[in-house]
C-alpha cells in the first residue's frame, strides 16, 4: 500500500504516489455517493471527534457526513462553549480527549502548527482541517480530484491561483500538491497579497489578471481573508474587484474550456462575479464541495486502516 502515514497533517509530507492513492480511493467513494451510497462501513466501531477552533461550514459538515456515511460514531465538540473558553490549553484539551480513546481527531485551529502539536500528544489518527496560514490538506486534495475529473489528468496543466495568496492555507497546500504533480503554477494578485519569499516557490508571479490568465486550464480564486488582515492590504473592495475580481471578460483570455474554482466561502462581487460562479459550464464550485466529502472519506478510511494495523501489531 502506498499510504502508510499515521496522520494527515499537510501536503508537504506526501509523495506523489501517496497523493494518487488518496485520490484513487476518493474517486471510488465519489462514484458510490452518486450511485448505491454503499461504502461498506469501513469506520464502523470507530469514534471520530471534530474539534473546530475556528468557524467552518463546508469543511466541518463534510467531515461529519463523510464519517457518518462510513459508519463512524461522530461527535462535534462545540469549541465556543468548551473549557477552551475558560483558558484550558490546547494540550490539556488534547489530553482530555485522548483519555476518551477517540480513533480519528479532525482539528481546525487558527495557529499554524497547532494541529501537529496536538498530533504529537494523542494515540489516534489526526487530520488537519486547516491550521492558520499553514496548510489545509483535504482542501488541496479535493481541488486536485475536481481538476483530475474535469481535465482527465493532474499533470502538465496551467493553473492560476488568484487573489489573497499571503493569508491562504488553501493556496499553500495547493501550490505544494500541484507542484509535486508537475503542473505549471501561476500566482496572480496584488504585490501586497503575495507572501514574502514567493520567488523561491517555483511558481510564476503576476500582478495582473489579463497576462496571468492567458492560456490557463484552471483558474482558482481565493477569498480575501479579511480576518487575517490588519488593514491596508487593498485600497477598496471595489477597486480590488475591478483589478482582480474574476468575471467573464477577464476569463476570456484563459483556454476556452478553462474551469473556475473557489474553495468557499465566496465574497460575490469582491473576488468573483456571482453569475460566473453559478455558470455550470465554467464553474466547478459545486463539484468541489461534492468531492470534499469523497476525499475526507478516503483520508479517514486510509488512516483508519493504518491505525488498525498499528494497534494489531502493538
Ligand atoms: C477555506 C479555509 O477555511 O481555509 N475554506 C474552506 O475550508 N472551504 C478558505 C477560506 O476560508 O477562505
PDB file of C-alpha atoms and ligand atoms in Angstrom:
ATOM      1  CA  UNK A   1       0.000   0.000   0.000  1.00  0.00           C
ATOM      2  CA  UNK A   2       1.359   3.438  -0.775  1.00  0.00           C
ATOM      3  CA  UNK A   3      -0.181   5.407   2.056  1.00  0.00           C
ATOM      4  CA  UNK A   4       1.111   4.416   5.467  1.00  0.00           C
ATOM      5  CA  UNK A   5       1.096   7.710   7.362  1.00  0.00           C
ATOM      6  CA  UNK A   6      -0.431   7.824  10.872  1.00  0.00           C
ATOM      7  CA  UNK A   7      -1.852  11.356  10.358  1.00  0.00           C
ATOM      8  CA  UNK A   8      -2.807  13.729   7.568  1.00  0.00           C
ATOM      9  CA  UNK A   9      -1.164  16.974   8.645  1.00  0.00           C
ATOM     10  CA  UNK A  10      -0.101  18.551   5.378  1.00  0.00           C
ATOM     11  CA  UNK A  11       0.602  18.084   1.688  1.00  0.00           C
ATOM     12  CA  UNK A  12       4.253  18.896   2.337  1.00  0.00           C
ATOM     13  CA  UNK A  13       4.966  15.407   3.699  1.00  0.00           C
ATOM     14  CA  UNK A  14       3.064  13.485   0.983  1.00  0.00           C
ATOM     15  CA  UNK A  15       4.720  11.875  -2.037  1.00  0.00           C
ATOM     16  CA  UNK A  16       3.088  11.830  -5.489  1.00  0.00           C
ATOM     17  CA  UNK A  17       2.141   8.106  -5.131  1.00  0.00           C
ATOM     18  CA  UNK A  18       0.534   8.842  -1.745  1.00  0.00           C
ATOM     19  CA  UNK A  19      -1.464  11.683  -3.286  1.00  0.00           C
ATOM     20  CA  UNK A  20      -2.572   9.384  -6.122  1.00  0.00           C
ATOM     21  CA  UNK A  21      -3.578   6.666  -3.641  1.00  0.00           C
ATOM     22  CA  UNK A  22      -5.758   9.140  -1.746  1.00  0.00           C
ATOM     23  CA  UNK A  23      -7.363  10.452  -4.937  1.00  0.00           C
ATOM     24  CA  UNK A  24      -7.998   6.970  -6.353  1.00  0.00           C
ATOM     25  CA  UNK A  25      -9.712   5.925  -3.143  1.00  0.00           C
ATOM     26  CA  UNK A  26     -11.741   9.159  -3.135  1.00  0.00           C
ATOM     27  CA  UNK A  27     -12.863   8.507  -6.703  1.00  0.00           C
ATOM     28  CA  UNK A  28     -14.377   5.192  -5.579  1.00  0.00           C
ATOM     29  CA  UNK A  29     -16.314   6.958  -2.807  1.00  0.00           C
ATOM     30  CA  UNK A  30     -17.418   9.725  -5.188  1.00  0.00           C
ATOM     31  CA  UNK A  31     -18.877   7.123  -7.546  1.00  0.00           C
ATOM     32  CA  UNK A  32     -20.577   5.289  -4.678  1.00  0.00           C
ATOM     33  CA  UNK A  33     -22.057   8.603  -3.468  1.00  0.00           C
ATOM     34  CA  UNK A  34     -23.572   9.159  -6.912  1.00  0.00           C
ATOM     35  CA  UNK A  35     -24.866   5.602  -7.072  1.00  0.00           C
ATOM     36  CA  UNK A  36     -25.543   2.988  -4.433  1.00  0.00           C
ATOM     37  CA  UNK A  37     -24.350   5.063  -1.445  1.00  0.00           C
ATOM     38  CA  UNK A  38     -22.889   1.798  -0.182  1.00  0.00           C
ATOM     39  CA  UNK A  39     -19.400   2.394   1.213  1.00  0.00           C
ATOM     40  CA  UNK A  40     -19.171  -0.806   3.235  1.00  0.00           C
ATOM     41  CA  UNK A  41     -18.985   0.864   6.699  1.00  0.00           C
ATOM     42  CA  UNK A  42     -15.156   0.851   6.975  1.00  0.00           C
ATOM     43  CA  UNK A  43     -15.237   3.154  10.043  1.00  0.00           C
ATOM     44  CA  UNK A  44     -17.764   1.075  11.992  1.00  0.00           C
ATOM     45  CA  UNK A  45     -16.837   0.863  15.661  1.00  0.00           C
ATOM     46  CA  UNK A  46     -14.541   3.909  15.449  1.00  0.00           C
ATOM     47  CA  UNK A  47     -15.095   7.255  17.140  1.00  0.00           C
ATOM     48  CA  UNK A  48     -14.431  10.469  15.228  1.00  0.00           C
ATOM     49  CA  UNK A  49     -14.229  13.768  17.101  1.00  0.00           C
ATOM     50  CA  UNK A  50     -14.360  17.055  15.198  1.00  0.00           C
ATOM     51  CA  UNK A  51     -12.664  19.942  17.006  1.00  0.00           C
ATOM     52  CA  UNK A  52     -13.082  23.238  15.182  1.00  0.00           C
ATOM     53  CA  UNK A  53     -11.423  26.137  16.997  1.00  0.00           C
ATOM     54  CA  UNK A  54     -12.287  28.337  14.001  1.00  0.00           C
ATOM     55  CA  UNK A  55     -15.581  28.749  12.167  1.00  0.00           C
ATOM     56  CA  UNK A  56     -16.329  26.434   9.299  1.00  0.00           C
ATOM     57  CA  UNK A  57     -19.351  25.489   7.246  1.00  0.00           C
ATOM     58  CA  UNK A  58     -18.414  23.115   4.464  1.00  0.00           C
ATOM     59  CA  UNK A  59     -15.284  21.569   5.940  1.00  0.00           C
ATOM     60  CA  UNK A  60     -16.904  20.604   9.232  1.00  0.00           C
ATOM     61  CA  UNK A  61     -20.130  19.447   7.584  1.00  0.00           C
ATOM     62  CA  UNK A  62     -18.312  17.309   5.044  1.00  0.00           C
ATOM     63  CA  UNK A  63     -16.075  15.664   7.645  1.00  0.00           C
ATOM     64  CA  UNK A  64     -19.193  14.880   9.660  1.00  0.00           C
ATOM     65  CA  UNK A  65     -21.120  13.489   6.701  1.00  0.00           C
ATOM     66  CA  UNK A  66     -18.081  11.524   5.499  1.00  0.00           C
ATOM     67  CA  UNK A  67     -17.609   9.906   8.905  1.00  0.00           C
ATOM     68  CA  UNK A  68     -21.296   9.076   9.336  1.00  0.00           C
ATOM     69  CA  UNK A  69     -21.666   7.572   5.865  1.00  0.00           C
ATOM     70  CA  UNK A  70     -18.659   5.326   6.587  1.00  0.00           C
ATOM     71  CA  UNK A  71     -20.193   4.146   9.851  1.00  0.00           C
ATOM     72  CA  UNK A  72     -18.142   6.067  12.461  1.00  0.00           C
ATOM     73  CA  UNK A  73     -19.613   7.452  15.662  1.00  0.00           C
ATOM     74  CA  UNK A  74     -19.134  11.178  15.090  1.00  0.00           C
ATOM     75  CA  UNK A  75     -19.033  13.839  17.756  1.00  0.00           C
ATOM     76  CA  UNK A  76     -18.703  17.582  17.173  1.00  0.00           C
ATOM     77  CA  UNK A  77     -17.022  19.365  20.074  1.00  0.00           C
ATOM     78  CA  UNK A  78     -18.537  22.814  20.478  1.00  0.00           C
ATOM     79  CA  UNK A  79     -15.263  24.652  20.939  1.00  0.00           C
ATOM     80  CA  UNK A  80     -17.013  28.003  21.530  1.00  0.00           C
ATOM     81  CA  UNK A  81     -18.611  26.671  24.701  1.00  0.00           C
ATOM     82  CA  UNK A  82     -15.915  24.220  25.784  1.00  0.00           C
ATOM     83  CA  UNK A  83     -13.325  24.662  28.538  1.00  0.00           C
ATOM     84  CA  UNK A  84     -11.041  26.262  25.950  1.00  0.00           C
ATOM     85  CA  UNK A  85     -13.015  29.423  26.633  1.00  0.00           C
ATOM     86  CA  UNK A  86     -12.090  29.055  30.296  1.00  0.00           C
ATOM     87  CA  UNK A  87      -8.404  29.134  29.402  1.00  0.00           C
ATOM     88  CA  UNK A  88      -7.601  25.440  29.050  1.00  0.00           C
ATOM     89  CA  UNK A  89      -4.558  24.990  26.838  1.00  0.00           C
ATOM     90  CA  UNK A  90      -4.664  23.127  23.561  1.00  0.00           C
ATOM     91  CA  UNK A  91      -2.523  20.383  25.057  1.00  0.00           C
ATOM     92  CA  UNK A  92      -4.835  19.935  28.066  1.00  0.00           C
ATOM     93  CA  UNK A  93      -7.824  19.712  25.754  1.00  0.00           C
ATOM     94  CA  UNK A  94      -5.966  17.141  23.669  1.00  0.00           C
ATOM     95  CA  UNK A  95      -5.027  15.026  26.666  1.00  0.00           C
ATOM     96  CA  UNK A  96      -8.594  15.131  27.990  1.00  0.00           C
ATOM     97  CA  UNK A  97      -9.968  13.969  24.673  1.00  0.00           C
ATOM     98  CA  UNK A  98      -7.252  11.358  24.320  1.00  0.00           C
ATOM     99  CA  UNK A  99      -8.361   9.797  27.578  1.00  0.00           C
ATOM    100  CA  UNK A 100     -11.753   9.139  25.956  1.00  0.00           C
ATOM    101  CA  UNK A 101      -9.990   6.971  23.327  1.00  0.00           C
ATOM    102  CA  UNK A 102     -11.064   8.541  20.066  1.00  0.00           C
ATOM    103  CA  UNK A 103      -9.828   6.963  16.826  1.00  0.00           C
ATOM    104  CA  UNK A 104      -9.954   9.947  14.494  1.00  0.00           C
ATOM    105  CA  UNK A 105      -9.496  13.582  15.505  1.00  0.00           C
ATOM    106  CA  UNK A 106     -10.332  16.262  12.951  1.00  0.00           C
ATOM    107  CA  UNK A 107      -8.860  19.595  14.003  1.00  0.00           C
ATOM    108  CA  UNK A 108      -9.061  23.162  12.716  1.00  0.00           C
ATOM    109  CA  UNK A 109      -7.089  25.808  14.585  1.00  0.00           C
ATOM    110  CA  UNK A 110      -6.192  29.464  13.972  1.00  0.00           C
ATOM    111  CA  UNK A 111      -2.480  28.892  14.686  1.00  0.00           C
ATOM    112  CA  UNK A 112      -0.067  27.390  12.167  1.00  0.00           C
ATOM    113  CA  UNK A 113       1.474  24.230  13.615  1.00  0.00           C
ATOM    114  CA  UNK A 114      -1.172  23.722  16.328  1.00  0.00           C
ATOM    115  CA  UNK A 115      -2.552  20.544  14.734  1.00  0.00           C
ATOM    116  CA  UNK A 116       0.901  18.933  14.571  1.00  0.00           C
ATOM    117  CA  UNK A 117       1.491  19.848  18.230  1.00  0.00           C
ATOM    118  CA  UNK A 118      -1.730  18.080  19.117  1.00  0.00           C
ATOM    119  CA  UNK A 119      -0.984  15.047  16.936  1.00  0.00           C
ATOM    120  CA  UNK A 120       2.241  14.509  18.888  1.00  0.00           C
ATOM    121  CA  UNK A 121       0.256  14.132  22.139  1.00  0.00           C
ATOM    122  CA  UNK A 122      -2.509  11.694  21.210  1.00  0.00           C
ATOM    123  CA  UNK A 123      -2.800   7.985  20.323  1.00  0.00           C
ATOM    124  CA  UNK A 124      -5.148   8.296  17.370  1.00  0.00           C
ATOM    125  CA  UNK A 125      -5.128   9.488  13.785  1.00  0.00           C
ATOM    126  CA  UNK A 126      -5.238  13.277  13.408  1.00  0.00           C
ATOM    127  CA  UNK A 127      -6.487  15.126  10.327  1.00  0.00           C
ATOM    128  CA  UNK A 128      -5.631  18.768   9.770  1.00  0.00           C
ATOM    129  CA  UNK A 129      -8.776  20.651   8.732  1.00  0.00           C
ATOM    130  CA  UNK A 130      -6.815  23.915   8.408  1.00  0.00           C
ATOM    131  CA  UNK A 131      -4.151  25.412  10.701  1.00  0.00           C
ATOM    132  CA  UNK A 132      -3.660  29.166  10.465  1.00  0.00           C
ATOM    133  CA  UNK A 133      -1.993  30.163   7.215  1.00  0.00           C
ATOM    134  CA  UNK A 134      -0.087  26.912   7.075  1.00  0.00           C
ATOM    135  CA  UNK A 135      -1.940  24.004   5.446  1.00  0.00           C
ATOM    136  CA  UNK A 136      -5.392  22.694   4.542  1.00  0.00           C
ATOM    137  CA  UNK A 137      -4.531  19.304   3.033  1.00  0.00           C
ATOM    138  CA  UNK A 138      -8.039  17.940   2.416  1.00  0.00           C
ATOM    139  CA  UNK A 139      -8.921  21.141   0.537  1.00  0.00           C
ATOM    140  CA  UNK A 140      -5.946  20.705  -1.799  1.00  0.00           C
ATOM    141  CA  UNK A 141      -6.854  17.023  -2.284  1.00  0.00           C
ATOM    142  CA  UNK A 142     -10.477  17.806  -3.124  1.00  0.00           C
ATOM    143  CA  UNK A 143      -9.333  20.523  -5.525  1.00  0.00           C
ATOM    144  CA  UNK A 144      -6.946  18.037  -7.145  1.00  0.00           C
ATOM    145  CA  UNK A 145      -9.696  15.429  -7.500  1.00  0.00           C
ATOM    146  CA  UNK A 146     -12.039  18.007  -9.034  1.00  0.00           C
ATOM    147  CA  UNK A 147      -9.344  19.039 -11.530  1.00  0.00           C
ATOM    148  CA  UNK A 148      -8.439  15.430 -12.373  1.00  0.00           C
ATOM    149  CA  UNK A 149     -12.075  14.548 -13.042  1.00  0.00           C
ATOM    150  CA  UNK A 150     -12.713  17.682 -15.139  1.00  0.00           C
ATOM    151  CA  UNK A 151      -9.467  17.598 -17.137  1.00  0.00           C
ATOM    152  CA  UNK A 152      -8.778  13.856 -17.217  1.00  0.00           C
ATOM    153  CA  UNK A 153      -5.298  14.359 -15.766  1.00  0.00           C
ATOM    154  CA  UNK A 154      -3.439  16.104 -12.956  1.00  0.00           C
ATOM    155  CA  UNK A 155      -0.134  16.994 -14.615  1.00  0.00           C
ATOM    156  CA  UNK A 156       1.118  19.484 -17.194  1.00  0.00           C
ATOM    157  CA  UNK A 157      -1.794  21.841 -16.650  1.00  0.00           C
ATOM    158  CA  UNK A 158      -1.538  25.626 -16.485  1.00  0.00           C
ATOM    159  CA  UNK A 159      -3.120  26.533 -13.183  1.00  0.00           C
ATOM    160  CA  UNK A 160      -3.661  30.082 -11.937  1.00  0.00           C
ATOM    161  CA  UNK A 161      -4.228  30.713  -8.230  1.00  0.00           C
ATOM    162  CA  UNK A 162      -5.563  34.232  -7.788  1.00  0.00           C
ATOM    163  CA  UNK A 163      -6.058  36.766  -5.025  1.00  0.00           C
ATOM    164  CA  UNK A 164      -5.081  36.702  -1.388  1.00  0.00           C
ATOM    165  CA  UNK A 165      -2.189  34.240  -1.538  1.00  0.00           C
ATOM    166  CA  UNK A 166      -0.421  35.664   1.514  1.00  0.00           C
ATOM    167  CA  UNK A 167      -3.097  34.714   4.038  1.00  0.00           C
ATOM    168  CA  UNK A 168      -4.256  31.496   2.431  1.00  0.00           C
ATOM    169  CA  UNK A 169      -3.547  27.977   3.654  1.00  0.00           C
ATOM    170  CA  UNK A 170      -5.614  26.777   0.692  1.00  0.00           C
ATOM    171  CA  UNK A 171      -3.116  28.396  -1.684  1.00  0.00           C
ATOM    172  CA  UNK A 172      -0.134  26.955   0.181  1.00  0.00           C
ATOM    173  CA  UNK A 173      -1.451  23.383   0.169  1.00  0.00           C
ATOM    174  CA  UNK A 174      -2.500  23.673  -3.474  1.00  0.00           C
ATOM    175  CA  UNK A 175       0.859  25.057  -4.576  1.00  0.00           C
ATOM    176  CA  UNK A 176       2.581  22.144  -2.828  1.00  0.00           C
ATOM    177  CA  UNK A 177       0.267  19.500  -4.292  1.00  0.00           C
ATOM    178  CA  UNK A 178       0.021  20.839  -7.839  1.00  0.00           C
ATOM    179  CA  UNK A 179       3.784  21.434  -7.898  1.00  0.00           C
ATOM    180  CA  UNK A 180       4.512  17.846  -6.813  1.00  0.00           C
ATOM    181  CA  UNK A 181       2.279  16.627  -9.653  1.00  0.00           C
ATOM    182  CA  UNK A 182       4.283  18.706 -12.157  1.00  0.00           C
ATOM    183  CA  UNK A 183       1.904  21.426 -13.173  1.00  0.00           C
ATOM    184  CA  UNK A 184       2.773  24.975 -14.181  1.00  0.00           C
ATOM    185  CA  UNK A 185       1.543  27.263 -11.436  1.00  0.00           C
ATOM    186  CA  UNK A 186       0.939  30.983 -11.750  1.00  0.00           C
ATOM    187  CA  UNK A 187       0.079  33.161  -8.777  1.00  0.00           C
ATOM    188  CA  UNK A 188      -1.875  36.309  -9.599  1.00  0.00           C
ATOM    189  CA  UNK A 189      -2.616  39.083  -7.137  1.00  0.00           C
ATOM    190  CA  UNK A 190      -1.549  42.475  -5.852  1.00  0.00           C
ATOM    191  CA  UNK A 191       2.032  42.533  -4.521  1.00  0.00           C
ATOM    192  CA  UNK A 192       0.662  43.353  -1.035  1.00  0.00           C
ATOM    193  CA  UNK A 193      -1.102  39.960  -1.003  1.00  0.00           C
ATOM    194  CA  UNK A 194       1.912  37.900  -2.149  1.00  0.00           C
ATOM    195  CA  UNK A 195       3.808  36.109   0.603  1.00  0.00           C
ATOM    196  CA  UNK A 196       7.429  37.062   1.138  1.00  0.00           C
ATOM    197  CA  UNK A 197       9.810  34.511  -0.343  1.00  0.00           C
ATOM    198  CA  UNK A 198       7.375  33.630  -3.143  1.00  0.00           C
ATOM    199  CA  UNK A 199      10.214  33.942  -5.663  1.00  0.00           C
ATOM    200  CA  UNK A 200      11.694  30.677  -4.312  1.00  0.00           C
ATOM    201  CA  UNK A 201       8.496  28.628  -4.679  1.00  0.00           C
ATOM    202  CA  UNK A 202       8.994  27.531  -8.275  1.00  0.00           C
ATOM    203  CA  UNK A 203       5.927  29.438  -9.484  1.00  0.00           C
ATOM    204  CA  UNK A 204       5.344  32.370 -11.822  1.00  0.00           C
ATOM    205  CA  UNK A 205       4.043  35.565 -10.221  1.00  0.00           C
ATOM    206  CA  UNK A 206       1.800  38.114 -11.963  1.00  0.00           C
ATOM    207  CA  UNK A 207       0.193  41.277 -10.669  1.00  0.00           C
ATOM    208  CA  UNK A 208      -2.475  41.494 -13.329  1.00  0.00           C
ATOM    209  CA  UNK A 209      -5.162  39.081 -14.445  1.00  0.00           C
ATOM    210  CA  UNK A 210      -5.002  39.884 -18.165  1.00  0.00           C
ATOM    211  CA  UNK A 211      -1.497  38.470 -18.652  1.00  0.00           C
ATOM    212  CA  UNK A 212      -1.604  35.952 -15.801  1.00  0.00           C
ATOM    213  CA  UNK A 213      -4.707  34.119 -17.015  1.00  0.00           C
ATOM    214  CA  UNK A 214      -3.622  33.781 -20.631  1.00  0.00           C
ATOM    215  CA  UNK A 215      -3.923  30.169 -21.811  1.00  0.00           C
ATOM    216  CA  UNK A 216      -4.794  28.763 -18.357  1.00  0.00           C
ATOM    217  CA  UNK A 217      -6.601  25.421 -17.949  1.00  0.00           C
ATOM    218  CA  UNK A 218      -7.681  26.064 -14.376  1.00  0.00           C
ATOM    219  CA  UNK A 219      -8.497  29.335 -12.589  1.00  0.00           C
ATOM    220  CA  UNK A 220      -8.643  29.036  -8.828  1.00  0.00           C
ATOM    221  CA  UNK A 221      -9.989  32.064  -6.957  1.00  0.00           C
ATOM    222  CA  UNK A 222      -9.373  32.726  -3.271  1.00  0.00           C
ATOM    223  CA  UNK A 223     -11.395  34.588  -0.690  1.00  0.00           C
ATOM    224  CA  UNK A 224      -9.996  37.857   0.628  1.00  0.00           C
ATOM    225  CA  UNK A 225      -9.124  36.724   4.181  1.00  0.00           C
ATOM    226  CA  UNK A 226     -10.146  39.927   5.910  1.00  0.00           C
ATOM    227  CA  UNK A 227      -9.960  38.322   9.343  1.00  0.00           C
ATOM    228  CA  UNK A 228      -6.230  37.792   8.828  1.00  0.00           C
ATOM    229  CA  UNK A 229      -5.532  41.341   7.632  1.00  0.00           C
ATOM    230  CA  UNK A 230      -4.657  44.179   9.926  1.00  0.00           C
ATOM    231  CA  UNK A 231      -5.648  46.847   7.398  1.00  0.00           C
ATOM    232  CA  UNK A 232      -4.062  48.437   4.351  1.00  0.00           C
ATOM    233  CA  UNK A 233      -3.700  45.424   2.042  1.00  0.00           C
ATOM    234  CA  UNK A 234      -6.122  46.649  -0.624  1.00  0.00           C
ATOM    235  CA  UNK A 235      -7.334  50.170  -1.470  1.00  0.00           C
ATOM    236  CA  UNK A 236     -11.031  49.174  -1.504  1.00  0.00           C
ATOM    237  CA  UNK A 237     -13.147  46.141  -2.389  1.00  0.00           C
ATOM    238  CA  UNK A 238     -14.497  47.984  -5.409  1.00  0.00           C
ATOM    239  CA  UNK A 239     -11.025  48.673  -6.728  1.00  0.00           C
ATOM    240  CA  UNK A 240      -9.973  45.103  -5.917  1.00  0.00           C
ATOM    241  CA  UNK A 241     -12.907  43.673  -7.868  1.00  0.00           C
ATOM    242  CA  UNK A 242     -12.110  45.914 -10.805  1.00  0.00           C
ATOM    243  CA  UNK A 243      -8.489  44.703 -10.989  1.00  0.00           C
ATOM    244  CA  UNK A 244      -8.588  41.150  -9.609  1.00  0.00           C
ATOM    245  CA  UNK A 245     -12.217  40.015  -9.426  1.00  0.00           C
ATOM    246  CA  UNK A 246     -12.876  37.200 -11.903  1.00  0.00           C
ATOM    247  CA  UNK A 247     -15.581  37.918 -14.452  1.00  0.00           C
ATOM    248  CA  UNK A 248     -16.317  36.673 -17.973  1.00  0.00           C
ATOM    249  CA  UNK A 249     -14.179  39.388 -19.583  1.00  0.00           C
ATOM    250  CA  UNK A 250     -11.040  38.530 -17.589  1.00  0.00           C
ATOM    251  CA  UNK A 251     -11.665  34.809 -18.051  1.00  0.00           C
ATOM    252  CA  UNK A 252     -11.836  35.223 -21.842  1.00  0.00           C
ATOM    253  CA  UNK A 253      -8.023  35.082 -22.197  1.00  0.00           C
ATOM    254  CA  UNK A 254      -7.870  31.653 -20.498  1.00  0.00           C
ATOM    255  CA  UNK A 255      -8.439  28.491 -22.557  1.00  0.00           C
ATOM    256  CA  UNK A 256     -11.982  28.089 -23.888  1.00  0.00           C
ATOM    257  CA  UNK A 257     -12.502  25.063 -21.657  1.00  0.00           C
ATOM    258  CA  UNK A 258     -10.849  26.542 -18.561  1.00  0.00           C
ATOM    259  CA  UNK A 259     -12.607  25.677 -15.322  1.00  0.00           C
ATOM    260  CA  UNK A 260     -13.298  28.129 -12.487  1.00  0.00           C
ATOM    261  CA  UNK A 261     -12.789  27.082  -8.863  1.00  0.00           C
ATOM    262  CA  UNK A 262     -13.301  28.637  -5.417  1.00  0.00           C
ATOM    263  CA  UNK A 263     -12.899  26.895  -2.039  1.00  0.00           C
ATOM    264  CA  UNK A 264     -15.715  28.889  -0.445  1.00  0.00           C
ATOM    265  CA  UNK A 265     -16.975  30.830   1.349  1.00  0.00           C
ATOM    266  CA  UNK A 266     -17.250  33.261  -1.588  1.00  0.00           C
ATOM    267  CA  UNK A 267     -17.473  37.027  -1.485  1.00  0.00           C
ATOM    268  CA  UNK A 268     -19.552  37.532  -4.610  1.00  0.00           C
ATOM    269  CA  UNK A 269     -18.677  40.801  -6.295  1.00  0.00           C
ATOM    270  CA  UNK A 270     -15.339  41.004  -4.475  1.00  0.00           C
ATOM    271  CA  UNK A 271     -13.145  38.179  -5.803  1.00  0.00           C
ATOM    272  CA  UNK A 272     -15.636  36.651  -8.243  1.00  0.00           C
ATOM    273  CA  UNK A 273     -18.666  37.667 -10.266  1.00  0.00           C
ATOM    274  CA  UNK A 274     -21.769  35.925  -8.919  1.00  0.00           C
ATOM    275  CA  UNK A 275     -23.109  34.975 -12.363  1.00  0.00           C
ATOM    276  CA  UNK A 276     -19.817  33.329 -13.356  1.00  0.00           C
ATOM    277  CA  UNK A 277     -19.659  31.444 -10.051  1.00  0.00           C
ATOM    278  CA  UNK A 278     -23.058  29.916 -10.850  1.00  0.00           C
ATOM    279  CA  UNK A 279     -22.319  29.176 -14.527  1.00  0.00           C
ATOM    280  CA  UNK A 280     -22.346  25.377 -14.679  1.00  0.00           C
ATOM    281  CA  UNK A 281     -20.479  25.442 -17.983  1.00  0.00           C
ATOM    282  CA  UNK A 282     -17.428  27.069 -16.376  1.00  0.00           C
ATOM    283  CA  UNK A 283     -17.660  26.800 -12.615  1.00  0.00           C
ATOM    284  CA  UNK A 284     -16.892  23.539 -10.771  1.00  0.00           C
ATOM    285  CA  UNK A 285     -17.503  25.065  -7.342  1.00  0.00           C
ATOM    286  CA  UNK A 286     -20.346  22.665  -6.526  1.00  0.00           C
ATOM    287  CA  UNK A 287     -18.237  19.664  -7.637  1.00  0.00           C
ATOM    288  CA  UNK A 288     -15.529  20.853  -5.240  1.00  0.00           C
ATOM    289  CA  UNK A 289     -17.998  20.580  -2.371  1.00  0.00           C
ATOM    290  CA  UNK A 290     -19.108  17.153  -3.590  1.00  0.00           C
ATOM    291  CA  UNK A 291     -15.509  15.911  -3.893  1.00  0.00           C
ATOM    292  CA  UNK A 292     -14.843  17.259  -0.397  1.00  0.00           C
ATOM    293  CA  UNK A 293     -16.981  14.516   1.106  1.00  0.00           C
ATOM    294  CA  UNK A 294     -15.301  11.814  -1.029  1.00  0.00           C
ATOM    295  CA  UNK A 295     -11.766  12.993  -0.224  1.00  0.00           C
ATOM    296  CA  UNK A 296     -12.489  13.132   3.506  1.00  0.00           C
ATOM    297  CA  UNK A 297     -13.942   9.627   3.331  1.00  0.00           C
ATOM    298  CA  UNK A 298     -10.778   8.393   1.615  1.00  0.00           C
ATOM    299  CA  UNK A 299      -8.432  10.114   4.061  1.00  0.00           C
ATOM    300  CA  UNK A 300     -10.255   8.816   7.138  1.00  0.00           C
ATOM    301  CA  UNK A 301     -10.593   5.324   5.703  1.00  0.00           C
ATOM    302  CA  UNK A 302      -6.887   5.017   4.834  1.00  0.00           C
ATOM    303  CA  UNK A 303      -5.829   6.441   8.213  1.00  0.00           C
ATOM    304  CA  UNK A 304      -8.211   4.044   9.980  1.00  0.00           C
ATOM    305  CA  UNK A 305      -6.679   1.087   8.119  1.00  0.00           C
ATOM    306  CA  UNK A 306      -3.208   2.219   9.233  1.00  0.00           C
ATOM    307  CA  UNK A 307      -4.415   2.746  12.809  1.00  0.00           C
ATOM    308  CA  UNK A 308      -5.914  -0.745  12.968  1.00  0.00           C
ATOM    309  CA  UNK A 309      -2.681  -2.253  11.631  1.00  0.00           C
ATOM    310  CA  UNK A 310      -0.560  -0.364  14.159  1.00  0.00           C
ATOM    311  CA  UNK A 311      -2.844  -1.369  17.014  1.00  0.00           C
ATOM    312  CA  UNK A 312      -2.857  -5.021  15.924  1.00  0.00           C
ATOM    313  CA  UNK A 313       0.953  -5.013  15.817  1.00  0.00           C
ATOM    314  CA  UNK A 314       1.327  -3.346  19.233  1.00  0.00           C
TER     315      UNK A 314
HETATM  316  C1  LIG B   1     -11.054  27.880   3.385  1.00  0.00           C
HETATM  317  C2  LIG B   1     -10.412  27.856   4.739  1.00  0.00           C
HETATM  318  O1  LIG B   1     -11.084  27.815   5.765  1.00  0.00           O
HETATM  319  O2  LIG B   1      -9.193  27.866   4.761  1.00  0.00           O
HETATM  320  N1  LIG B   1     -12.376  27.470   3.365  1.00  0.00           N
HETATM  321  C3  LIG B   1     -12.658  26.145   3.316  1.00  0.00           C
HETATM  322  O3  LIG B   1     -12.138  25.343   4.040  1.00  0.00           O
HETATM  323  N2  LIG B   1     -13.529  25.757   2.373  1.00  0.00           N
HETATM  324  C4  LIG B   1     -10.859  29.133   2.676  1.00  0.00           C
HETATM  325  C5  LIG B   1     -11.397  30.399   3.255  1.00  0.00           C
HETATM  326  O4  LIG B   1     -11.775  30.470   4.410  1.00  0.00           O
HETATM  327  O5  LIG B   1     -11.394  31.367   2.511  1.00  0.00           O
END
